[in-house]
Coordinates of N, CA and C and ligand atoms in Angstrom, one line a residue:
X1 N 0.9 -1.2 0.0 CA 0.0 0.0 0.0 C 0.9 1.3 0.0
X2 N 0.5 2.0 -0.6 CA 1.2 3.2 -0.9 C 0.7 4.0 0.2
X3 N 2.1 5.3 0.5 CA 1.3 6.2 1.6 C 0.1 7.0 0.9
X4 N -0.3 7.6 -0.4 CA -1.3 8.3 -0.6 C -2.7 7.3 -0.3
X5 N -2.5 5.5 -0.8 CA -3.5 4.9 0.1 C -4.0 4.5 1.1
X6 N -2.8 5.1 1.8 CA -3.1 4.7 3.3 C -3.6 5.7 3.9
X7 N -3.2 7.3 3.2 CA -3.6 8.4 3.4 C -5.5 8.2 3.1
X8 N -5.7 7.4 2.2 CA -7.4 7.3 1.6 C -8.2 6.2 2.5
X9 N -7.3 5.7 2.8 CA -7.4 4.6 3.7 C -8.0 5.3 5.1
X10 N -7.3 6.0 5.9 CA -7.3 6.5 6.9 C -8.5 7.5 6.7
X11 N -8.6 8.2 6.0 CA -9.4 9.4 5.9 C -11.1 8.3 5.7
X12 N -11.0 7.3 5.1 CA -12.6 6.6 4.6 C -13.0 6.3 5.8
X13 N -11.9 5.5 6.9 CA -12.1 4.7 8.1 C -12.7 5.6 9.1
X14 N -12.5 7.1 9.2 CA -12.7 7.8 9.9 C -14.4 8.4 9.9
X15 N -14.9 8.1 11.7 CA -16.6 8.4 11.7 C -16.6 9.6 11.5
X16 N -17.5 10.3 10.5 CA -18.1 11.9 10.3 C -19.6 11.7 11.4
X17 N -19.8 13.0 11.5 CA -21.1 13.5 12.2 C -21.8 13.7 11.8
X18 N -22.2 13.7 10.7 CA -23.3 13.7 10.1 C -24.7 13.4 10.4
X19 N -26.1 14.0 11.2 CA -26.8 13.1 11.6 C -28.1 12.4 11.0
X20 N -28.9 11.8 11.6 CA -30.1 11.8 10.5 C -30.2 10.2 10.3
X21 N -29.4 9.9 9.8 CA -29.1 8.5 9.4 C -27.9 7.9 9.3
X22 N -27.8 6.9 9.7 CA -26.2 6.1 9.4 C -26.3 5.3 8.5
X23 N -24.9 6.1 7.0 CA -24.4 5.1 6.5 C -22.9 4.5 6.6
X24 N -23.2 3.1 6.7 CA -22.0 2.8 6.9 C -20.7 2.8 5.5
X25 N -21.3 3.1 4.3 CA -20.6 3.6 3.6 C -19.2 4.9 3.3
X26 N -20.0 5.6 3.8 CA -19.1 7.0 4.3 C -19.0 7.2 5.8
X27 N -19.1 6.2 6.1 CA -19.3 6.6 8.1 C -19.8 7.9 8.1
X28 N -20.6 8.3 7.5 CA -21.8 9.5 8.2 C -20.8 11.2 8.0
X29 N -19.6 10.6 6.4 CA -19.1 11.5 6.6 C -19.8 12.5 5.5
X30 N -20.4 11.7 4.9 CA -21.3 12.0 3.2 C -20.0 12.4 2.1
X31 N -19.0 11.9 2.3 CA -17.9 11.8 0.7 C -16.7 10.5 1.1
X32 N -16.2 10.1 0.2 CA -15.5 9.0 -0.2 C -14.4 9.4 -1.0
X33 N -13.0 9.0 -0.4 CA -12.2 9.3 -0.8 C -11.5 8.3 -1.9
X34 N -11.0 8.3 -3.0 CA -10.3 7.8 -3.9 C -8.8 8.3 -4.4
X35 N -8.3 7.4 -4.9 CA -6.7 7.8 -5.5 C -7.2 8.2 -7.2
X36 N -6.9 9.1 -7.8 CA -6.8 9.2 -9.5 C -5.3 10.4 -9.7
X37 N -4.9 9.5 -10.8 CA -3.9 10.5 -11.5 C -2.8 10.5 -10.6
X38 N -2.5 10.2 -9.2 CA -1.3 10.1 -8.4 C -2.2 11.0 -7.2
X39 N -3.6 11.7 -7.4 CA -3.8 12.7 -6.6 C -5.0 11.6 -5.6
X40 N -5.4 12.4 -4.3 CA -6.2 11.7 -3.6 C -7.7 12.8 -3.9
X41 N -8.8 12.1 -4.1 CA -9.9 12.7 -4.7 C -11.0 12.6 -3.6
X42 N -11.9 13.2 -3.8 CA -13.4 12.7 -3.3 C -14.5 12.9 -3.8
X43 N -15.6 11.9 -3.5 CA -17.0 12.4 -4.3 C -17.5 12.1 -3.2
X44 N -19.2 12.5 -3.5 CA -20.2 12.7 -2.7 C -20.6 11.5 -2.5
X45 N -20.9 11.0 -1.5 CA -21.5 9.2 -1.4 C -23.1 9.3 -1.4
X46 N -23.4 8.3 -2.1 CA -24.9 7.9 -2.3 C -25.8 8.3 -1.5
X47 N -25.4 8.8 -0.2 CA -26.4 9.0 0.7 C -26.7 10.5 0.9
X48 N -26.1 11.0 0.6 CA -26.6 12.8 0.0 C -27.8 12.5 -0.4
X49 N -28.2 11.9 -0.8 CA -29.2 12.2 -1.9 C -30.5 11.9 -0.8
X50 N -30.3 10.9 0.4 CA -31.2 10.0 1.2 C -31.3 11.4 2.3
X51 N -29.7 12.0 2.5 CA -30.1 13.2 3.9 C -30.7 14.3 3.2
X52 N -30.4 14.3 2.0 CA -31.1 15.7 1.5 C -32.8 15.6 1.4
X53 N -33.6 14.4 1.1 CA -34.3 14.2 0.8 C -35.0 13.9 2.5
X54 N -34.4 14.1 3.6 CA -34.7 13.7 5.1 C -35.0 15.1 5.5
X55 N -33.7 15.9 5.3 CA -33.7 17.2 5.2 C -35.3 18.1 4.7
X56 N -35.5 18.2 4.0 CA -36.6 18.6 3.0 C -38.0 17.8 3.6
X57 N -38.1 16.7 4.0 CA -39.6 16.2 4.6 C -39.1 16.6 6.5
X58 N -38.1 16.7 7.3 CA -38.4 17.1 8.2 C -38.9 18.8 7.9
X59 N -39.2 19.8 6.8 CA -38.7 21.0 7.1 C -40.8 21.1 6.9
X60 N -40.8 20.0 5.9 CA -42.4 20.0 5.6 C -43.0 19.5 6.7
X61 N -42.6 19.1 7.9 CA -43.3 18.4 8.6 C -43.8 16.9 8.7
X62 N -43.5 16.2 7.8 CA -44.1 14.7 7.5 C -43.1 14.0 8.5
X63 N -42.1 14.4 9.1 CA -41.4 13.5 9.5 C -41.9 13.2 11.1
X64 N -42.5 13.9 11.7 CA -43.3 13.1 12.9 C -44.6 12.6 12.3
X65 N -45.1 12.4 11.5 CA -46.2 11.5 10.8 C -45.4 10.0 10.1
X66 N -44.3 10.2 9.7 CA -43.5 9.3 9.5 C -43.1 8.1 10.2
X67 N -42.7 8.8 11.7 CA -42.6 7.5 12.7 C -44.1 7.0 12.9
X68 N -45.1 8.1 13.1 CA -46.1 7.0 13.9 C -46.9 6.5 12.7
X69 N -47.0 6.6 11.7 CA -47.7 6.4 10.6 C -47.2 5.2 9.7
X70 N -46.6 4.1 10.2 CA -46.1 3.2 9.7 C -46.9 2.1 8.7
X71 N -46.6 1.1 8.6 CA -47.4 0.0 7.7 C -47.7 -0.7 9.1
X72 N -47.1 -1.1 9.9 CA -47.1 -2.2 11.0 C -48.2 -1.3 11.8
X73 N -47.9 0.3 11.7 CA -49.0 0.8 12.7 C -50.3 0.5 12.3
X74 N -50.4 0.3 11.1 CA -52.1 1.0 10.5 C -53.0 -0.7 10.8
X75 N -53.9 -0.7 11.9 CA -55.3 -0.7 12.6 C -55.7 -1.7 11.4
X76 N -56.1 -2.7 11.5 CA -57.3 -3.7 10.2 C -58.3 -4.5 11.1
X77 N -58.9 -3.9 12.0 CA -59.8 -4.2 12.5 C -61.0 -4.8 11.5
X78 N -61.5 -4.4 10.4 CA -62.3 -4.1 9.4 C -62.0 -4.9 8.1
X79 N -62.1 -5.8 7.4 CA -62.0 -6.4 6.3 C -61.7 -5.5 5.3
X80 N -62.2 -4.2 5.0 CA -62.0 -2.9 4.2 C -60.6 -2.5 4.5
X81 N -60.3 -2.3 5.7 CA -58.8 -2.2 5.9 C -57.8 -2.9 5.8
X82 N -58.0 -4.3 6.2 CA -56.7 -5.0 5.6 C -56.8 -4.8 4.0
X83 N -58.0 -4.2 3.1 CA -57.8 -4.5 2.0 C -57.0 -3.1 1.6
X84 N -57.3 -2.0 1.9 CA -56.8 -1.3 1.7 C -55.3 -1.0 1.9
X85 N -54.6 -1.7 3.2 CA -53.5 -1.8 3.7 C -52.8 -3.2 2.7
X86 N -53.2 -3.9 2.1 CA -52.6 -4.6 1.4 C -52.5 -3.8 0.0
X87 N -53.4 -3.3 -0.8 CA -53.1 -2.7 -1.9 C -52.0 -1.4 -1.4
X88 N -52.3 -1.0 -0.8 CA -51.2 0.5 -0.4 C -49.4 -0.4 0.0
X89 N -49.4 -1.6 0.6 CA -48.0 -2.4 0.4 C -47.7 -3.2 -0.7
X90 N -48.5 -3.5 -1.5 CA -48.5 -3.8 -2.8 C -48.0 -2.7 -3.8
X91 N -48.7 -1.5 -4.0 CA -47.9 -0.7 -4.6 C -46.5 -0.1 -3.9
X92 N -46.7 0.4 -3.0 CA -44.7 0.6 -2.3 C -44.5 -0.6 -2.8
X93 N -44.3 -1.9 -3.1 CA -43.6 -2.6 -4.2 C -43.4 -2.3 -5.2
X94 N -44.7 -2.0 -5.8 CA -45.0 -2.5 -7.5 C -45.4 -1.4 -8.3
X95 N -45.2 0.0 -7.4 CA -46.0 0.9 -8.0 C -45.2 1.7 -8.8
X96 N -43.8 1.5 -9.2 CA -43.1 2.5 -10.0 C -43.8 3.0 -11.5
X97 N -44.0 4.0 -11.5 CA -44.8 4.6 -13.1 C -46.4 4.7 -13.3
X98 N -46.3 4.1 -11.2 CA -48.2 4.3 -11.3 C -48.7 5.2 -10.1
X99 N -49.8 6.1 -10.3 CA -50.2 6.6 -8.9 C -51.0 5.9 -7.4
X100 N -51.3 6.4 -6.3 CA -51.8 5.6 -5.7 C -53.0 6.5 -5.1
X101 N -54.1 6.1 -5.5 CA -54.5 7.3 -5.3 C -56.4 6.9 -4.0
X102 N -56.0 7.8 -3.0 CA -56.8 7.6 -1.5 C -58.1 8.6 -1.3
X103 N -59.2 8.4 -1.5 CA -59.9 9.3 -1.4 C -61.1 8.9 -0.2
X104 N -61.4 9.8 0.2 CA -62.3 9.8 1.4 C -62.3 10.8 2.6
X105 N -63.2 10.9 3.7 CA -63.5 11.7 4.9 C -62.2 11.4 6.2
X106 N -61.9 12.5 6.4 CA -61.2 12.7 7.2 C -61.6 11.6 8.2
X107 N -60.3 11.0 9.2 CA -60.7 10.1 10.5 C -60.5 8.4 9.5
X108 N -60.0 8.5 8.2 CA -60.7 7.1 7.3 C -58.9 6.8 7.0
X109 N -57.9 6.9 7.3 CA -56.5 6.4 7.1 C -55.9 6.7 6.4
X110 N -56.4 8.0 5.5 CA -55.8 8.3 4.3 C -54.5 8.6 4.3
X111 N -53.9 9.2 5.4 CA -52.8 10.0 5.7 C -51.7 9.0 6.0
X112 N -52.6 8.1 6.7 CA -52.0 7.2 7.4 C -50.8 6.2 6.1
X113 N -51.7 6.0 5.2 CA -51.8 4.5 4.3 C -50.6 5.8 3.2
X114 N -50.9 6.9 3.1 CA -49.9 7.2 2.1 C -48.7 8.1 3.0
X115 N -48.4 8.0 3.9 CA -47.1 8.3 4.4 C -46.6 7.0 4.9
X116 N -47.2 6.1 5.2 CA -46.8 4.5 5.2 C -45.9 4.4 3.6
X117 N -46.3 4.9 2.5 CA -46.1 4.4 1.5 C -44.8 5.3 1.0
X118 N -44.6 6.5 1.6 CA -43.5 7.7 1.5 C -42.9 7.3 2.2
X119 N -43.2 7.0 3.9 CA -41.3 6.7 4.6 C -41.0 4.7 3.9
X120 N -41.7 4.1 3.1 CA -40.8 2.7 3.0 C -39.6 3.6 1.3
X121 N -40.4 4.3 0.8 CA -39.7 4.9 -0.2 C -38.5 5.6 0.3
X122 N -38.7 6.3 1.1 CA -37.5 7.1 2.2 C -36.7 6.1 2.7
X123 N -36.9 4.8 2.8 CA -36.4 3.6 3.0 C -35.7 3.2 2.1
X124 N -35.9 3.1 1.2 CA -35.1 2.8 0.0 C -34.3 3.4 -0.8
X125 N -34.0 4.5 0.3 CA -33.0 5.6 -0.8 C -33.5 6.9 -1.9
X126 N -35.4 6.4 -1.8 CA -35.8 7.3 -3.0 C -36.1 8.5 -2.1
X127 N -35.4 9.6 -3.6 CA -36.1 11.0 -3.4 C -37.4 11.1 -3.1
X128 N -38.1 11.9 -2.1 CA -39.2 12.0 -2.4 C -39.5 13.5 -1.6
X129 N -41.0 13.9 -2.4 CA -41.3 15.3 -2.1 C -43.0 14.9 -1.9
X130 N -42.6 16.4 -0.6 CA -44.3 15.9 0.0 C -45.1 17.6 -0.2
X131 N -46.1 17.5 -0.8 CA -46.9 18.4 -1.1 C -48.0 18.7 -0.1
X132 N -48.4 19.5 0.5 CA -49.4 19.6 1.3 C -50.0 20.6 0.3
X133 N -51.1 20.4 0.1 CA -52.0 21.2 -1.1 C -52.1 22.7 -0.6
X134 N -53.3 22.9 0.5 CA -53.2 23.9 0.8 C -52.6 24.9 1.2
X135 N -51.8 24.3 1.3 CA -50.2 25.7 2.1 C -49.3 25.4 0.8
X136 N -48.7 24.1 0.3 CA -48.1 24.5 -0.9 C -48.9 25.6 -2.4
X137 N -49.8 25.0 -2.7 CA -50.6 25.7 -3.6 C -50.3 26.7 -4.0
X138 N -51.1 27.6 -3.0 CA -51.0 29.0 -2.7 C -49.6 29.8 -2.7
X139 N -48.7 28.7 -2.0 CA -47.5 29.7 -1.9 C -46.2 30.1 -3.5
X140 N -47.1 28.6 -4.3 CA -46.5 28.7 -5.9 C -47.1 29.4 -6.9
X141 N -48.8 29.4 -6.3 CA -49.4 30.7 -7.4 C -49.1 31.9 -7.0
X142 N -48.4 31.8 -5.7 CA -47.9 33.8 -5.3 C -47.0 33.8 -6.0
X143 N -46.1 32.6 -6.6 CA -44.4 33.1 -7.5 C -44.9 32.9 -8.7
X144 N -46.0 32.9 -9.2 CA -46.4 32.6 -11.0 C -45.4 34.2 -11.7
X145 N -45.3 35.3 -10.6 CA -44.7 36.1 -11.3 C -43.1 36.4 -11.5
X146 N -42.8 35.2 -10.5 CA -41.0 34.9 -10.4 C -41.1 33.9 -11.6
X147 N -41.0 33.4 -12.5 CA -41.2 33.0 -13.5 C -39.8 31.5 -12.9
X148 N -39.0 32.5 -12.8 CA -37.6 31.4 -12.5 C -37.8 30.4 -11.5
X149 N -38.3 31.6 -10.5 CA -37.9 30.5 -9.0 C -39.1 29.6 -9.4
X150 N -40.5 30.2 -10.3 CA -41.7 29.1 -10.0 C -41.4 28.2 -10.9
X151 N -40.9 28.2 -12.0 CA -40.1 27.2 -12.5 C -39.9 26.4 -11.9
X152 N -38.4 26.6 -11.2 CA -37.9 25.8 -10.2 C -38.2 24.6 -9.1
X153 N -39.4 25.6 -8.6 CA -40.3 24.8 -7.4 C -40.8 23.7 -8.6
X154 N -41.1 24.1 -9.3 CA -42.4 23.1 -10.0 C -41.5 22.1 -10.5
X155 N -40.2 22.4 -11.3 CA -39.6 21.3 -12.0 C -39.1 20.1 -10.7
X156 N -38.7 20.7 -9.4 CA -38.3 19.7 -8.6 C -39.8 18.2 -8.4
X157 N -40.8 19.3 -8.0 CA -42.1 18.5 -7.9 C -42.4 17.4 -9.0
X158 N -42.2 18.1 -10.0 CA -42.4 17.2 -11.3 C -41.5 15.9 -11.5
X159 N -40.2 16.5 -11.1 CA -39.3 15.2 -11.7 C -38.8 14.7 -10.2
X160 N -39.9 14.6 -9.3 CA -39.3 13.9 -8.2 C -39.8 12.4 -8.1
X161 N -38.6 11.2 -7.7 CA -38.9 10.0 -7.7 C -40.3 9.6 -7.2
X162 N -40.7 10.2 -5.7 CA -42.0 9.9 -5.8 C -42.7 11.4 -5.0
X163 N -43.7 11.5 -5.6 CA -44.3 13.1 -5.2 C -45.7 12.6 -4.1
X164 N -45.8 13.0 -3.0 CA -46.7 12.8 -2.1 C -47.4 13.9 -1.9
X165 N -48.7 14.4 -2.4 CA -49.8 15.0 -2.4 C -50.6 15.2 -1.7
X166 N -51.0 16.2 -0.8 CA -51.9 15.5 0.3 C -52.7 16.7 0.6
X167 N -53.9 16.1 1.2 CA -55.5 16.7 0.9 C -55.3 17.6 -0.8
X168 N -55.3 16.9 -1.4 CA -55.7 17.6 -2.8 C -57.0 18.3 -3.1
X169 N -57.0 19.1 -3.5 CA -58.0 20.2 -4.3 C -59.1 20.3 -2.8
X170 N -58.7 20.8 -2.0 CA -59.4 21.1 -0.4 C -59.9 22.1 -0.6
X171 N -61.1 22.4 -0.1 CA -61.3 23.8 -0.4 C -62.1 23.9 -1.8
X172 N -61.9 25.1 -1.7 CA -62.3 25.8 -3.2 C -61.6 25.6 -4.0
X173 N -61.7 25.5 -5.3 CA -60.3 25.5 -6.3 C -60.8 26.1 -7.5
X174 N -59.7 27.5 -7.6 CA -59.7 28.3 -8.3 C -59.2 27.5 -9.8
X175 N -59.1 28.6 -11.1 CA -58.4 28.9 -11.6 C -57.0 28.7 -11.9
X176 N -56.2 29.3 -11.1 CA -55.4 29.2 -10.4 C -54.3 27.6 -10.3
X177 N -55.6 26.7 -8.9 CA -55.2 25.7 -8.4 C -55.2 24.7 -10.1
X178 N -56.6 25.2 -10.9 CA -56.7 23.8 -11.7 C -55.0 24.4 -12.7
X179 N -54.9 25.5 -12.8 CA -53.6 25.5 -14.0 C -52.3 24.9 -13.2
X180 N -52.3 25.2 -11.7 CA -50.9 24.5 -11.6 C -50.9 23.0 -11.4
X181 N -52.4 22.6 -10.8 CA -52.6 20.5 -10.6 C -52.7 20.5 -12.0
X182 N -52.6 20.9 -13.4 CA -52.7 20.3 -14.3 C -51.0 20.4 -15.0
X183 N -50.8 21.5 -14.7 CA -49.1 21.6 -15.4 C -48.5 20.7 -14.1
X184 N -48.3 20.0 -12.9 CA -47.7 19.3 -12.5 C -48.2 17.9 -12.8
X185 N -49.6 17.1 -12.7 CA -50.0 16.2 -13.2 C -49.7 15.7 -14.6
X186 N -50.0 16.7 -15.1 CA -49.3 15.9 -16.7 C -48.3 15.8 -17.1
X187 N -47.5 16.1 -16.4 CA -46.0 16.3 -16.4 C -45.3 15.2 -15.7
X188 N -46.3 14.2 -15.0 CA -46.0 13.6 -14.4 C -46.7 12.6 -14.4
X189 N -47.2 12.3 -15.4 CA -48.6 11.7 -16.4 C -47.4 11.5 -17.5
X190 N -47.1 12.2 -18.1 CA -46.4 12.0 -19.3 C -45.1 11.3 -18.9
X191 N -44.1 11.7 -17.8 CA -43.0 10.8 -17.6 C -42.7 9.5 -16.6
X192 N -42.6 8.5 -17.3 CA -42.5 7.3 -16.5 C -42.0 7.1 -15.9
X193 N -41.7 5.4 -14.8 CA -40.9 5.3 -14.0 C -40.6 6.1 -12.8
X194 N -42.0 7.1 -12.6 CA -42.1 7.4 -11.2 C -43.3 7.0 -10.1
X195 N -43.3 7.4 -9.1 CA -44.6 7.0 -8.4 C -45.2 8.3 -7.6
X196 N -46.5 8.6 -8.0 CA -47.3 9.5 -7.1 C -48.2 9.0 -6.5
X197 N -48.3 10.0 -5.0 CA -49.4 9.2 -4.5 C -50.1 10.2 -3.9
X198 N -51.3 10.4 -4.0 CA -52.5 11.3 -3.5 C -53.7 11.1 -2.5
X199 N -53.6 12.1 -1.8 CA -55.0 11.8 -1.0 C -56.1 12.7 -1.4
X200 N -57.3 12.8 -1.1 CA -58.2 13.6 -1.3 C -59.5 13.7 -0.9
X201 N -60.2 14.5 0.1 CA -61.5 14.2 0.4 C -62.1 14.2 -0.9
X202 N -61.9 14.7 -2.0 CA -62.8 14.5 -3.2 C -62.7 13.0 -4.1
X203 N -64.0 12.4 -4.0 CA -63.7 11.4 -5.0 C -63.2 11.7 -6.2
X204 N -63.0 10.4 -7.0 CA -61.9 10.8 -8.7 C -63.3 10.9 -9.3
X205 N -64.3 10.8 -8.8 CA -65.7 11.1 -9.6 C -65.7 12.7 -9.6
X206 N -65.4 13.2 -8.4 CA -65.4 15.0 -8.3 C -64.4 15.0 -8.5
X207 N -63.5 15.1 -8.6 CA -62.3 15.5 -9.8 C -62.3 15.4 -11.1
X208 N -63.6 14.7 -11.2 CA -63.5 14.4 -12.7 C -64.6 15.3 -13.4
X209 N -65.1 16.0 -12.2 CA -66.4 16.7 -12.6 C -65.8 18.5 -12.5
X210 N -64.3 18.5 -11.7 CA -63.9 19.8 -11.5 C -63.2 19.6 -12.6
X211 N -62.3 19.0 -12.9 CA -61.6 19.3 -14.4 C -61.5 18.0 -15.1
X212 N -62.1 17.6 -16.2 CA -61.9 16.0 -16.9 C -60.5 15.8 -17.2
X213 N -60.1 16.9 -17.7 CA -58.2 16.7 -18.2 C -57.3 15.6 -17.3
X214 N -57.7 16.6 -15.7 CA -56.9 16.2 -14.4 C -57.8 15.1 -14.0
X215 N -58.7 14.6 -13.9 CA -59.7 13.9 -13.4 C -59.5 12.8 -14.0
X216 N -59.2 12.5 -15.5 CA -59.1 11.3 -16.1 C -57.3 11.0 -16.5
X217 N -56.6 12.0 -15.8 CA -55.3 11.5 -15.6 C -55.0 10.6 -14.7
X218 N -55.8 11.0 -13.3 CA -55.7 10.5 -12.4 C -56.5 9.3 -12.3
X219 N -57.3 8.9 -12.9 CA -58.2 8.1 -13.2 C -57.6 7.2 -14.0
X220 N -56.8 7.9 -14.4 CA -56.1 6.4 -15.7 C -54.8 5.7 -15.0
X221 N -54.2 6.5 -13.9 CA -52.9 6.7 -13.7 C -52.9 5.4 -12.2
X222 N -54.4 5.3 -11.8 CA -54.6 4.7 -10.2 C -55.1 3.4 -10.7
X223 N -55.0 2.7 -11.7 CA -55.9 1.8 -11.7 C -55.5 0.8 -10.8
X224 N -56.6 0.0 -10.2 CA -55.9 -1.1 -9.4 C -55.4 -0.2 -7.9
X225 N -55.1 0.7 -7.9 CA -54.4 1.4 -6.8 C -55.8 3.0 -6.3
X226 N -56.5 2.6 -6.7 CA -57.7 4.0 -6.7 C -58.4 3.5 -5.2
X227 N -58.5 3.8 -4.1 CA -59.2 3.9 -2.7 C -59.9 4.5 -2.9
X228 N -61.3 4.4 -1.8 CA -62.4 5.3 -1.7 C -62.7 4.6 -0.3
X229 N -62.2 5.3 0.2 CA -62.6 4.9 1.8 C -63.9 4.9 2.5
X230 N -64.6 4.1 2.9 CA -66.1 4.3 3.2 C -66.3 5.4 4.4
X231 N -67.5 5.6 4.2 CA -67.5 7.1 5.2 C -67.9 7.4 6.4
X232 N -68.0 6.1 7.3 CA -68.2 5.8 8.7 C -66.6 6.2 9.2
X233 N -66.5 6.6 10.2 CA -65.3 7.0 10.7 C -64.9 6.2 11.7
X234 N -64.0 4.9 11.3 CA -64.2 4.5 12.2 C -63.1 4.1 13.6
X235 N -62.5 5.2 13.6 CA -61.7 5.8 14.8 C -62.7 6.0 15.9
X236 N -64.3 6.6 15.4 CA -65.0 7.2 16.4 C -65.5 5.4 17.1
X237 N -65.5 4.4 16.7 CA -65.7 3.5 17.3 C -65.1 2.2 18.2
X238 N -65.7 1.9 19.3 CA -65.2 1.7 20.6 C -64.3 0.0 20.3
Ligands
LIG301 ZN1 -22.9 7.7 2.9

């Protein structure tokens, strides 16, 4: 061994601080050192990509819904719910280039069953981006006039490995809401090999009656994976 690889040597072996998660690849240093050309080098290790995307869902908040919101957590008291809970771990399998899409009354697991489906992805190293409709929304139609930065925001949403959506089209929906759920939807409709997943108190029957474009995207995009949660709540029962 040469001293520059013992120099590479020494520096890989060494624990960084990094917190969040441990990889034992970079010992939590997030780069890796290599020899090229006679010189000692470094790149970024694979797990950038896992803190950055940890980073970004603690800042949205999903990350205390994350722990308690598990697959092992979610309740099948109900025949309707183990089915539901079986399709929702069926797709976190199988659902790459399809949506998963949860509709129904608040108190009915919706939240539950698609952040179950965002931290096994968070599990696996995938990027992923979480949307909360009503506070995201709003704060991307205020930059329609930053042209750049709304770019920006949108192109991340669009080309993220899997996009997490939640309470969609709440409320009223303007104008506005249908031009940007449709410039992200089809955008994400049109490129494959990702996974979205959506909740919504509105059935894909009322989405399909607020805009057919967006209504029968989503409609085409869930098959097999489309929820409608029945509307007894049944949290409220003993
Ligand atoms: Zn690493």
């Amino acid at each position: 061994m040469t001293l520059l690889e013992m120099k590479v040597k020494t520096l890989n072996d060494k624990e960084g601080n990094l917190g969040g998660i441990h990889c034992p690849v970079c010992r939590d240093k997030g780069y890796i050192a290599f020899v090229k050309d006679g010189a000692m080098m470094t790149r970024a290790c694979a797990c950038m990509g896992k803190r950055e995307s940890m980073r970004r869902i603690r800042r949205s908040g999903l990350l205390e819904l994350l722990e308690a919101y598990t697959f092992d957590a979610f309740q099948t008291p109900e025949p309707w719910q183990k089915q539901a809970k079986e399709r929702a771990m069926d797709f976190a399998a199988n659902g790459w280039g399809r949506w998963f899409v949860v509709t129904g009354t608040p108190g009915t697991g919706k939240t539950h069953l698609c952040t179950a489906i965002a931290g096994a992805m968070l599990e696996a190293g995938r990027e992923v981006r979480y949307m909360l409709w009503r506070t995201e929304a709003p704060r991307l139609k205020a930059m329609v006039n930053e042209r750049e930065v709304y770019e920006r925001e949108l192109q991340a949403l669009e080309g993220a490995d899997v996009l997490y959506i939640d309470d969609f089209f709440k409320g009223s929906v303007s104008d506005g809401d249908l031009n940007l759920a449709f410039e992200l939807l089809n955008s994400r409709y049109n490129s494959g090999g990702k996974m979205t997943i959506l909740s919504s108190e509105k059935t894909v029957e009322e989405l399909l009656d607020i805009d057919e474009a967006i209504g029968s995207r989503i409609y085409e995009r869930s098959k097999g994976y489309c929820l409608k949660m029945p509307r007894k709540n049944w949290r409220l029962r003993g």
